[in-house]
XYZ file of C-alpha atoms in Angstrom:
173
model
C -14.394 -18.259 25.532
C -12.268 -15.291 26.637
C -14.103 -13.007 24.227
C -17.497 -13.973 25.729
C -16.264 -13.289 29.284
C -14.945 -9.846 28.303
C -18.244 -9.058 26.570
C -20.160 -10.096 29.701
C -17.854 -8.008 31.906
C -18.217 -4.997 29.614
C -22.002 -5.369 29.587
C -22.089 -5.678 33.369
C -19.971 -2.538 33.753
C -22.273 -0.578 31.439
C -25.294 -1.788 33.416
C -23.672 -0.777 36.689
C -22.875 2.701 35.365
C -26.402 3.093 34.012
C -27.914 2.081 37.365
C -25.626 4.558 39.178
C -26.603 7.363 36.808
C -30.287 6.692 37.450
C -30.185 6.052 41.207
C -27.709 8.742 42.337
C -29.877 11.707 41.246
C -32.877 10.064 42.911
C -30.979 9.605 46.169
C -29.719 13.182 46.155
C -33.052 14.647 45.045
C -35.021 12.823 47.721
C -32.632 13.881 50.462
C -31.687 10.339 51.406
C -28.121 11.525 51.814
C -28.670 14.498 54.130
C -26.839 17.772 53.502
C -24.215 16.158 51.271
C -21.380 18.638 50.941
C -23.362 21.333 52.749
C -20.714 21.957 55.406
C -17.725 22.205 53.110
C -15.319 24.484 54.986
C -13.738 25.850 51.828
C -17.090 27.260 50.704
C -17.073 29.505 53.788
C -13.404 30.526 54.035
C -14.109 33.312 53.297
C -17.778 33.203 52.392
C -18.356 35.411 49.365
C -22.092 34.967 48.861
C -25.143 36.723 50.243
C -26.200 35.521 53.708
C -29.835 35.590 52.595
C -28.970 32.687 50.269
C -28.085 30.571 53.333
C -31.265 31.426 55.257
C -33.621 29.199 53.293
C -37.412 29.344 53.810
C -37.196 25.867 55.329
C -34.287 24.025 56.930
C -34.720 20.373 57.833
C -32.759 18.136 60.132
C -34.048 14.620 60.623
C -37.554 14.695 62.070
C -37.409 18.437 62.829
C -38.178 21.257 60.387
C -37.471 24.941 60.795
C -39.652 27.403 58.879
C -38.445 30.954 58.417
C -40.482 33.792 59.872
C -38.161 36.393 58.409
C -34.734 38.000 58.520
C -33.421 41.497 58.995
C -30.147 43.408 58.670
C -28.255 43.538 61.980
C -24.830 44.647 60.702
C -24.815 47.569 63.167
C -24.796 45.021 66.010
C -21.680 43.268 64.625
C -18.918 45.838 63.942
C -16.227 44.544 61.626
C -18.587 42.173 59.812
C -19.072 42.297 56.064
C -22.761 41.369 56.479
C -25.039 40.302 59.334
C -28.595 38.976 59.259
C -30.844 38.410 62.237
C -33.418 35.660 61.735
C -36.384 33.928 63.300
C -37.398 30.334 62.572
C -40.121 28.177 64.042
C -39.083 24.636 64.894
C -41.882 22.263 63.974
C -41.929 18.712 65.223
C -44.401 16.349 66.866
C -47.156 18.970 66.552
C -45.238 21.562 68.607
C -43.788 24.888 67.420
C -40.880 26.558 69.206
C -39.312 29.863 68.190
C -35.583 30.051 67.449
C -33.892 33.432 67.002
C -30.391 34.004 65.792
C -27.794 35.916 63.879
C -25.769 34.803 60.886
C -22.680 36.963 60.468
C -19.970 37.030 57.823
C -16.520 38.349 58.727
C -13.594 39.060 56.405
C -11.655 36.051 57.763
C -12.150 32.826 59.700
C -9.867 34.213 62.415
C -12.118 37.261 62.890
C -15.215 35.027 63.123
C -13.538 32.812 65.738
C -12.457 35.850 67.785
C -16.021 37.228 67.806
C -17.404 33.813 68.741
C -14.915 33.600 71.625
C -16.121 37.015 72.870
C -19.761 35.843 72.759
C -18.883 32.584 74.499
C -17.129 34.470 77.315
C -20.060 36.904 77.735
C -22.459 33.963 78.041
C -20.181 31.858 80.279
C -19.609 29.296 77.535
C -16.406 27.548 76.521
C -15.225 27.156 72.951
C -14.740 23.613 71.697
C -13.488 22.287 68.389
C -16.120 21.760 65.687
C -14.286 20.219 62.762
C -12.879 23.215 60.889
C -14.519 25.760 63.210
C -15.382 26.373 66.836
C -18.567 25.966 68.880
C -19.953 26.928 72.274
C -23.087 26.096 74.202
C -24.368 28.207 77.110
C -27.374 28.644 79.403
C -27.993 24.882 79.526
C -28.130 24.652 75.738
C -30.469 27.607 75.174
C -27.649 29.420 73.338
C -25.521 27.721 70.698
C -22.882 29.478 68.606
C -20.471 28.194 65.984
C -18.170 29.198 63.162
C -17.529 27.709 59.756
C -14.834 29.649 57.949
C -15.689 33.354 58.031
C -19.318 32.602 58.977
C -20.455 32.848 62.595
C -23.935 31.816 63.722
C -25.503 32.243 67.157
C -28.918 30.760 67.966
C -31.112 31.353 71.023
C -34.262 29.569 72.161
C -36.332 29.453 75.346
C -35.684 25.708 75.402
C -32.393 23.829 75.099
C -33.122 21.342 72.340
C -34.299 23.715 69.527
C -31.042 25.708 69.520
C -29.007 22.510 69.185
C -31.412 21.126 66.590
C -30.984 24.257 64.472
C -27.192 23.997 64.669
C -27.377 20.379 63.462
C -29.787 21.190 60.616
C -28.155 24.403 59.377
C -26.237 24.018 56.125
C -23.572 26.473 57.303
């Protein structure tokens, strides 16, 4: 009797593992679990990759998609950075397109990124607030949003309040 129960338990465990091995890749591949691990602070402290790798052709957040219209080098505008990319995305949702412009900047340290973000917040009459492992500010009634994640700093501007915040929520950095 005990042997049959242990065989049943062993068979059930194997079935459970098999189901997990089949379903987990499907869940991750279909994006059911959104941005899993995409905001891991340690990946950005300091960030050692190319910023172009973070500026994907399309960034999605819920019902809103952002499609890239291009990026450009703006390192001259951000002294002390190791790399800086300006970018333009179009927010697409509910049949409406809204332009979002921004800068993604990598600094040698998280401290340097936070200091630069604080300077931008002050210039735009914004106040820094805690954002998990980084800092964030919002200014001009939400038309400007800036944040840090490790040595990465991002600032986004839009003519309307919601797209800048939507981009911040959808960005994987």
